[in-house]
Short mmCIF file of C-alpha atoms in Angstrom, two decimals:
data_model
loop_
_atom_site.label_atom_id
_atom_site.label_comp_id
_atom_site.label_asym_id
_atom_site.label_seq_id
_atom_site.Cartn_x
_atom_site.Cartn_y
_atom_site.Cartn_z
CA MET A 1 63.32 90.98 -4.35
CA ASN A 2 62.28 90.29 -7.95
CA THR A 3 60.73 86.91 -8.65
CA LYS A 4 62.85 84.86 -11.01
CA ARG A 5 61.65 82.79 -13.89
CA THR A 6 63.12 79.62 -15.34
CA ALA A 7 63.97 79.22 -19.02
CA LEU A 8 60.73 77.20 -19.36
CA TYR A 9 58.40 79.91 -18.10
CA SER A 10 56.83 80.51 -21.52
CA GLU A 11 56.13 76.79 -21.87
CA HIS A 12 54.29 76.75 -18.53
CA LEU A 13 52.17 79.69 -19.60
CA ALA A 14 51.34 78.06 -22.96
CA ALA A 15 50.30 74.87 -21.18
CA GLY A 16 47.93 76.74 -18.89
CA ALA A 17 49.79 76.09 -15.70
CA LYS A 18 48.84 77.82 -12.46
CA LEU A 19 51.97 79.72 -11.44
CA ILE A 20 52.85 80.62 -7.85
CA PRO A 21 55.80 82.24 -6.08
CA PHE A 22 58.08 79.46 -4.81
CA ALA A 23 61.60 79.84 -3.40
CA GLY A 24 62.01 83.16 -5.20
CA PHE A 25 60.77 81.79 -8.55
CA GLU A 26 57.48 81.89 -10.41
CA MET A 27 56.84 78.15 -10.72
CA PRO A 28 54.02 75.88 -11.99
CA VAL A 29 52.15 74.36 -9.05
CA ARG A 30 49.76 72.47 -11.32
CA TYR A 31 48.58 72.13 -14.93
CA THR A 32 45.35 70.12 -14.58
CA GLY A 33 45.05 68.98 -10.98
CA ASP A 34 47.33 67.78 -8.16
CA VAL A 35 45.76 64.33 -7.86
CA ALA A 36 45.62 63.73 -11.62
CA GLU A 37 49.30 64.67 -12.00
CA HIS A 38 50.26 62.60 -8.98
CA LEU A 39 48.59 59.50 -10.45
CA LEU A 40 50.13 60.28 -13.85
CA VAL A 41 53.63 59.95 -12.33
CA ARG A 42 52.70 56.80 -10.40
CA GLU A 43 51.11 55.11 -13.45
CA HIS A 44 52.77 56.56 -16.56
CA ALA A 45 55.22 59.51 -16.54
CA GLY A 46 55.26 63.16 -15.61
CA MET A 47 57.75 65.88 -16.41
CA PHE A 48 58.85 68.51 -13.92
CA ASP A 49 60.66 71.76 -14.35
CA VAL A 50 63.06 71.82 -11.40
CA SER A 51 65.41 74.42 -12.86
CA HIS A 52 64.95 76.54 -9.75
CA MET A 53 67.36 74.22 -7.94
CA GLY A 54 70.94 75.40 -7.52
CA GLN A 55 74.07 73.85 -9.03
CA PHE A 56 77.50 74.40 -7.51
CA PHE A 57 80.75 73.07 -8.94
CA PHE A 58 83.85 72.20 -6.93
CA SER A 59 87.29 71.43 -8.35
CA GLY A 60 90.94 71.16 -7.40
CA PRO A 61 93.03 69.04 -5.01
CA ASN A 62 91.13 70.37 -1.92
CA ALA A 63 87.57 70.05 -3.25
CA LEU A 64 87.09 66.69 -1.49
CA ASP A 65 88.43 68.08 1.78
CA LEU A 66 85.96 70.96 1.63
CA LEU A 67 83.01 68.72 0.98
CA GLN A 68 84.10 66.21 3.62
CA TYR A 69 84.19 68.94 6.22
CA ALA A 70 81.00 70.68 5.11
CA THR A 71 78.71 67.67 4.74
CA THR A 72 77.57 64.82 6.96
CA ASN A 73 78.08 62.02 4.43
CA ASP A 74 81.41 60.45 3.43
CA VAL A 75 82.22 62.03 0.09
CA SER A 76 85.44 59.99 -0.20
CA LYS A 77 83.27 56.93 -0.91
CA LEU A 78 81.99 58.44 -4.16
CA THR A 79 83.39 57.13 -7.45
CA ILE A 80 83.06 59.06 -10.74
CA GLY A 81 79.48 58.82 -11.96
CA LYS A 82 77.91 58.33 -8.56
CA ALA A 83 76.00 60.69 -6.25
CA GLN A 84 75.06 60.75 -2.59
CA TYR A 85 72.52 62.55 -0.43
CA ALA A 86 73.90 64.56 2.50
CA ALA A 87 73.19 67.42 4.87
CA LEU A 88 75.02 70.65 5.58
CA PRO A 89 75.27 71.17 9.39
CA ASN A 90 75.42 74.80 10.47
CA GLY A 91 77.76 74.50 13.46
CA LYS A 92 74.88 75.25 15.87
CA GLY A 93 73.11 71.92 15.83
CA GLY A 94 70.86 72.72 12.88
CA LEU A 95 71.10 72.31 9.12
CA VAL A 96 71.94 74.90 6.49
CA ASP A 97 70.41 72.63 3.82
CA ASP A 98 70.18 69.13 2.44
CA LEU A 99 71.79 68.47 -0.95
CA ILE A 100 73.02 65.88 -3.42
CA VAL A 101 76.75 65.64 -4.18
CA TYR A 102 77.90 64.20 -7.54
CA ARG A 103 81.50 63.18 -8.33
CA THR A 104 82.11 64.29 -11.90
CA GLY A 105 85.88 63.74 -12.14
CA GLU A 106 89.03 62.91 -10.24
CA GLN A 107 89.03 66.26 -8.46
CA ASN A 108 85.61 67.51 -9.58
CA TYR A 109 82.25 67.53 -7.89
CA MET A 110 78.79 69.05 -8.36
CA ALA A 111 76.20 69.75 -5.72
CA VAL A 112 72.49 70.36 -6.29
CA VAL A 113 70.95 72.46 -3.55
CA ASN A 114 67.47 73.71 -2.70
CA ALA A 115 66.28 76.74 -4.58
CA ALA A 116 65.37 78.82 -1.49
CA ASN A 117 68.88 78.25 -0.07
CA ILE A 118 71.08 78.99 -3.09
CA GLU A 119 72.46 82.27 -1.80
CA LYS A 120 72.65 81.01 1.83
CA ASP A 121 74.46 77.79 0.81
CA TRP A 122 76.83 79.60 -1.52
CA ASN A 123 77.83 82.10 1.18
CA TRP A 124 78.22 79.33 3.72
CA LEU A 125 80.41 77.13 1.46
CA SER A 126 82.45 80.09 0.26
CA GLU A 127 83.20 81.06 3.86
CA LEU A 128 84.23 77.48 4.71
CA ASN A 129 86.38 77.39 1.58
CA LYS A 130 88.68 80.12 2.97
CA ARG A 131 90.26 77.22 4.84
CA PHE A 132 90.54 74.86 1.87
CA HIS A 133 91.01 77.02 -1.23
CA ALA A 134 89.10 74.78 -3.63
CA THR A 135 87.78 76.26 -6.88
CA LEU A 136 84.05 76.99 -6.65
CA HIS A 137 81.56 78.02 -9.34
CA ASN A 138 77.89 78.81 -9.00
CA HIS A 139 76.15 77.96 -12.29
CA SER A 140 72.61 78.01 -10.91
CA ASP A 141 71.48 80.77 -13.27
CA GLN A 142 73.01 79.15 -16.36
CA LEU A 143 71.53 75.62 -16.08
CA SER A 144 68.08 74.12 -16.39
CA LEU A 145 66.95 70.85 -14.84
CA ILE A 146 64.15 68.73 -16.33
CA ALA A 147 62.99 65.62 -14.48
CA VAL A 148 61.03 62.80 -16.20
CA SER A 149 59.56 60.50 -13.58
CA GLY A 150 57.37 57.39 -13.63
CA PRO A 151 57.22 53.77 -14.83
CA LYS A 152 57.45 54.95 -18.47
CA ALA A 153 60.27 57.43 -17.89
CA GLU A 154 63.10 55.19 -19.03
CA LYS A 155 61.36 54.21 -22.25
CA ILE A 156 60.84 57.90 -23.06
CA VAL A 157 64.24 59.31 -22.21
CA SER A 158 66.09 56.34 -23.82
CA GLN A 159 64.85 57.55 -27.22
CA ILE A 160 67.02 60.69 -27.04
CA ALA A 161 70.04 59.47 -25.02
CA SER A 162 73.13 58.26 -26.90
CA PHE A 163 73.98 55.90 -24.04
CA PRO A 164 71.98 53.11 -22.35
CA LEU A 165 69.92 54.13 -19.35
CA SER A 166 69.04 50.62 -18.20
CA ASP A 167 72.34 50.22 -16.41
CA LEU A 168 72.05 53.51 -14.49
CA ALA A 169 71.30 52.52 -10.93
CA TYR A 170 69.71 54.80 -8.36
CA TYR A 171 71.93 57.78 -7.53
CA THR A 172 74.20 57.47 -10.53
CA PHE A 173 74.61 59.71 -13.60
CA ARG A 174 76.21 59.84 -16.98
CA THR A 175 77.14 62.72 -19.34
CA GLY A 176 76.91 62.49 -23.12
CA ASN A 177 74.86 63.38 -26.17
CA VAL A 178 71.14 63.88 -25.43
CA ALA A 179 68.71 64.97 -28.15
CA ASN A 180 71.74 65.85 -30.32
CA ILE A 181 73.11 68.16 -27.60
CA GLU A 182 76.61 67.39 -26.31
CA ASN A 183 77.68 67.19 -22.64
CA VAL A 184 74.26 66.74 -21.15
CA THR A 185 74.11 65.04 -17.75
CA ILE A 186 71.32 62.55 -16.92
CA ALA A 187 71.07 61.56 -13.24
CA THR A 188 68.84 59.01 -11.47
CA THR A 189 68.43 61.17 -8.41
CA GLY A 190 64.64 61.71 -8.36
CA TYR A 191 62.48 62.52 -5.39
CA THR A 192 59.15 60.89 -6.23
CA GLY A 193 59.71 57.18 -5.52
CA GLU A 194 59.51 56.42 -9.23
CA ARG A 195 62.29 55.75 -11.75
CA THR A 196 63.40 59.30 -12.56
CA PHE A 197 65.84 60.90 -14.97
CA GLU A 198 66.98 64.36 -14.05
CA ILE A 199 68.45 66.08 -17.11
CA ILE A 200 70.88 68.99 -16.51
CA ILE A 201 71.18 71.22 -19.58
CA PRO A 202 72.21 74.79 -20.46
CA ASN A 203 69.30 77.20 -20.41
CA GLU A 204 69.40 77.85 -24.15
CA TYR A 205 68.45 74.26 -24.90
CA ALA A 206 65.76 73.88 -22.23
CA VAL A 207 62.71 74.72 -24.35
CA TYR A 208 63.90 72.51 -27.20
CA LEU A 209 64.43 69.57 -24.87
CA TRP A 210 61.07 70.14 -23.07
CA LYS A 211 59.18 70.12 -26.36
CA THR A 212 61.14 67.13 -27.69
CA LEU A 213 60.34 65.09 -24.59
CA LEU A 214 56.65 65.98 -24.71
CA GLU A 215 56.49 64.91 -28.33
CA ILE A 216 58.27 61.61 -28.02
CA GLY A 217 56.56 60.88 -24.69
CA LYS A 218 53.05 61.44 -25.98
CA PRO A 219 52.46 57.76 -26.81
CA GLU A 220 53.40 56.87 -23.22
CA GLY A 221 51.11 59.49 -21.70
CA LEU A 222 53.84 61.96 -20.70
CA GLN A 223 52.48 65.33 -19.53
CA PRO A 224 53.95 68.27 -17.61
CA THR A 225 53.47 68.08 -13.85
CA GLY A 226 53.69 70.72 -11.17
CA LEU A 227 55.09 71.25 -7.71
CA GLY A 228 51.80 70.26 -6.06
CA ALA A 229 52.13 66.68 -7.29
CA ARG A 230 55.87 66.69 -6.60
CA ASP A 231 55.12 67.45 -2.92
CA THR A 232 52.51 64.69 -2.45
CA LEU A 233 54.74 62.22 -4.30
CA ARG A 234 57.74 62.89 -2.06
CA LEU A 235 55.54 62.74 1.04
CA GLU A 236 54.18 59.28 0.12
CA MET A 237 57.79 58.13 0.16
CA GLY A 238 58.51 59.78 3.50
CA TYR A 239 61.08 62.13 1.89
CA MET A 240 61.63 65.32 3.84
CA LEU A 241 61.50 68.87 2.48
CA TYR A 242 63.84 71.57 3.68
CA GLY A 243 61.95 74.41 5.28
CA ASN A 244 59.21 72.05 6.42
CA ASP A 245 60.73 68.91 7.97
CA ILE A 246 64.31 70.09 8.42
CA ASP A 247 65.71 73.58 8.90
CA ASP A 248 68.26 75.66 10.76
CA THR A 249 66.94 74.35 14.11
CA THR A 250 66.80 70.60 13.38
CA SER A 251 69.74 68.19 13.66
CA ALA A 252 70.38 65.43 11.18
CA LEU A 253 69.84 62.78 13.85
CA GLU A 254 66.60 64.29 15.05
CA ALA A 255 65.40 64.05 11.48
CA GLY A 256 66.44 60.42 11.14
CA LEU A 257 69.33 61.14 8.83
CA ASN A 258 71.66 58.75 10.67
CA TRP A 259 72.25 56.91 7.41
CA VAL A 260 73.95 59.95 5.85
CA THR A 261 75.71 61.10 9.03
CA LYS A 262 79.06 59.29 9.05
CA LEU A 263 80.57 59.65 12.50
CA ASN A 264 83.63 57.63 11.50
CA LYS A 265 84.90 60.49 9.32
CA PRO A 266 87.93 62.27 10.80
CA ASP A 267 86.06 65.58 11.11
CA PHE A 268 83.06 67.55 9.91
CA ILE A 269 81.00 70.43 11.25
CA ASP A 270 79.10 69.46 14.44
CA ILE A 271 80.67 65.97 14.55
CA GLU A 272 81.08 66.16 18.36
CA LEU A 273 77.47 67.21 18.80
CA TYR A 274 76.33 64.31 16.67
CA LYS A 275 78.49 61.87 18.54
CA ASN A 276 76.87 63.12 21.73
CA GLN A 277 73.39 62.80 20.27
CA LYS A 278 74.12 59.27 19.10
CA GLN A 279 75.39 58.27 22.57
CA TYR A 280 72.70 59.91 24.69
CA GLY A 281 69.84 60.25 22.15
CA THR A 282 67.86 63.28 20.99
CA LYS A 283 64.94 64.86 22.88
CA ARG A 284 62.69 64.71 19.82
CA LYS A 285 62.40 62.72 16.63
CA LEU A 286 60.83 63.22 13.21
CA VAL A 287 58.15 60.57 12.68
CA CYS A 288 55.79 59.59 9.87
CA PHE A 289 52.12 59.04 10.72
CA GLU A 290 48.91 58.08 8.96
CA MET A 291 45.45 59.02 9.97
CA ILE A 292 43.27 56.33 11.57
CA GLU A 293 40.22 58.59 11.58
CA ARG A 294 39.15 60.73 8.68
CA GLY A 295 41.12 63.97 8.38
CA ILE A 296 43.81 65.68 6.35
CA PRO A 297 46.86 66.83 8.34
CA ARG A 298 48.51 70.07 7.29
CA SER A 299 51.80 71.79 8.19
CA HIS A 300 51.78 73.46 11.62
CA TYR A 301 48.78 71.48 12.92
CA PRO A 302 49.44 70.51 16.60
CA ILE A 303 50.25 66.91 17.48
CA ALA A 304 48.78 65.75 20.80
CA LYS A 305 49.07 62.73 23.11
CA ASP A 306 46.63 62.14 25.94
CA GLY A 307 45.26 65.65 25.55
CA ASN A 308 48.64 67.35 25.71
CA ILE A 309 50.31 69.12 22.76
CA VAL A 310 53.64 67.38 22.11
CA GLY A 311 54.65 68.62 18.69
CA ASN A 312 53.58 69.97 15.30
CA VAL A 313 52.99 68.55 11.84
CA THR A 314 55.78 69.57 9.46
CA SER A 315 54.27 68.10 6.28
CA GLY A 316 50.85 66.62 5.62
CA THR A 317 48.47 65.72 2.81
CA GLN A 318 45.81 63.31 1.59
CA SER A 319 47.64 60.41 -0.09
CA PRO A 320 46.11 59.89 -3.57
CA ILE A 321 47.28 56.27 -3.49
CA LEU A 322 46.26 55.31 0.07
CA GLN A 323 43.19 57.56 0.13
CA LYS A 324 43.97 58.61 3.67
CA GLY A 325 45.75 61.44 5.45
CA ILE A 326 49.52 61.09 5.93
CA GLY A 327 52.14 63.34 7.44
CA MET A 328 55.39 63.94 9.28
CA GLY A 329 56.20 65.80 12.44
CA TYR A 330 58.42 65.99 15.52
CA VAL A 331 57.43 64.30 18.77
CA PRO A 332 59.36 63.55 21.99
CA THR A 333 61.63 60.57 21.38
CA GLU A 334 59.88 58.47 24.03
CA MET A 335 56.66 58.77 21.97
CA ALA A 336 58.20 57.90 18.64
CA GLN A 337 57.59 54.16 18.67
CA ILE A 338 56.00 52.59 15.60
CA ASN A 339 52.22 52.03 16.00
CA ASN A 340 52.06 54.50 18.87
CA GLU A 341 48.75 56.38 18.59
CA ILE A 342 48.71 60.21 18.57
CA GLN A 343 46.17 62.85 17.76
CA ILE A 344 46.37 65.55 15.08
CA ILE A 345 44.43 68.65 16.05
CA ILE A 346 42.36 69.57 13.00
CA ARG A 347 40.02 72.57 13.39
CA GLU A 348 40.45 72.32 17.18
CA LYS A 349 39.36 68.70 17.18
CA PRO A 350 41.73 65.76 18.01
CA ILE A 351 41.80 63.24 15.18
CA LEU A 352 43.39 59.85 15.79
CA ALA A 353 46.55 58.84 13.92
CA LYS A 354 49.35 56.32 14.38
CA ILE A 355 53.11 56.45 13.86
CA VAL A 356 54.26 54.28 10.95
CA THR A 357 57.53 53.23 9.27
CA PRO A 358 58.25 55.12 6.03
CA PRO A 359 57.72 54.92 3.13
CA PHE A 360 53.93 55.14 3.20
CA ILE A 361 53.77 53.13 -0.04
CA GLN A 362 56.18 50.49 -1.30
CA LYS A 363 57.86 51.05 -4.65
CA THR A 364 60.02 48.49 -6.41
CA ASN A 365 60.89 50.20 -9.68
CA VAL A 366 63.16 52.97 -8.46
CA THR A 367 66.49 51.24 -8.77
CA LYS A 368 65.85 49.22 -11.93
CA SER A 369 64.71 49.87 -15.43
CA ALA A 370 61.00 50.29 -16.11
#
């Protein structure tokens, strides 16, 4: 399979980014350094190319019924201009993907899905749609997505938006003129824990917008940031990543996604399984942990308790803010209590850690203007 490139590939090369294969794309993992870019987003503002994500569009009188059946969340609660996080159960107790659903009109919706799952998600939803006959379009190859994230993000993006951003709450969006381009959508659906504006734009305008944002953001310290920093930023917030923390074998309730699994809906895929799991509990649970002793947890490292292997790390890193190792992983439910001590096996040595409540750091500027 040929590796794809986003419309901003030439800009990443010009900026000296280190490019790596990621989800079928050649993507910038870093420009200067992961820690420097992480701190840039926490303290000022960073700009990510997330154009590798997929965008599906749903329309027609049965679009809502399709999304209600396919996802765990209650799409009927969405009003125009609002978005919600949800999961796609696979009918076998696992998850096809996690995604964000946006209501763009009376009978119109958009979904942003993970890059590695675009084809899988499209085939899955298309198969389900044989029952509902909604109109579906996959515009993933035609659209770019640029995310500006950090305490200075609103001040920067406000300079090119024809509408006020200060009244855009978390998980809302608006479409209008941006940088003199019509019909551009700006959404506050970031994944870093900072105030974020994700700008969805046709590919042909991506380079122009990227350069414009860098120029107007220069006084605020805006710089391009890579996927390395994006991963440590999301992990500090306890946000899960598909393919690491959730996959085709994990249920939404095992992963702690009870808050987006609405069992009072009339029907959705795996609803009976989830009702059973809610009543009787799950055998394992995804937990967040921080290291007590010095050590950096990494994906696939064993998790132990009293000398016995009980699970594996699904995501782990050294937190640039906390200056300690943090991570996520599945453990038996009876061991998932907060403050319970576990060991992470690092280079065959058990290193002490404890289970904590996410997020690892507290942020207060996500849902309000900077």
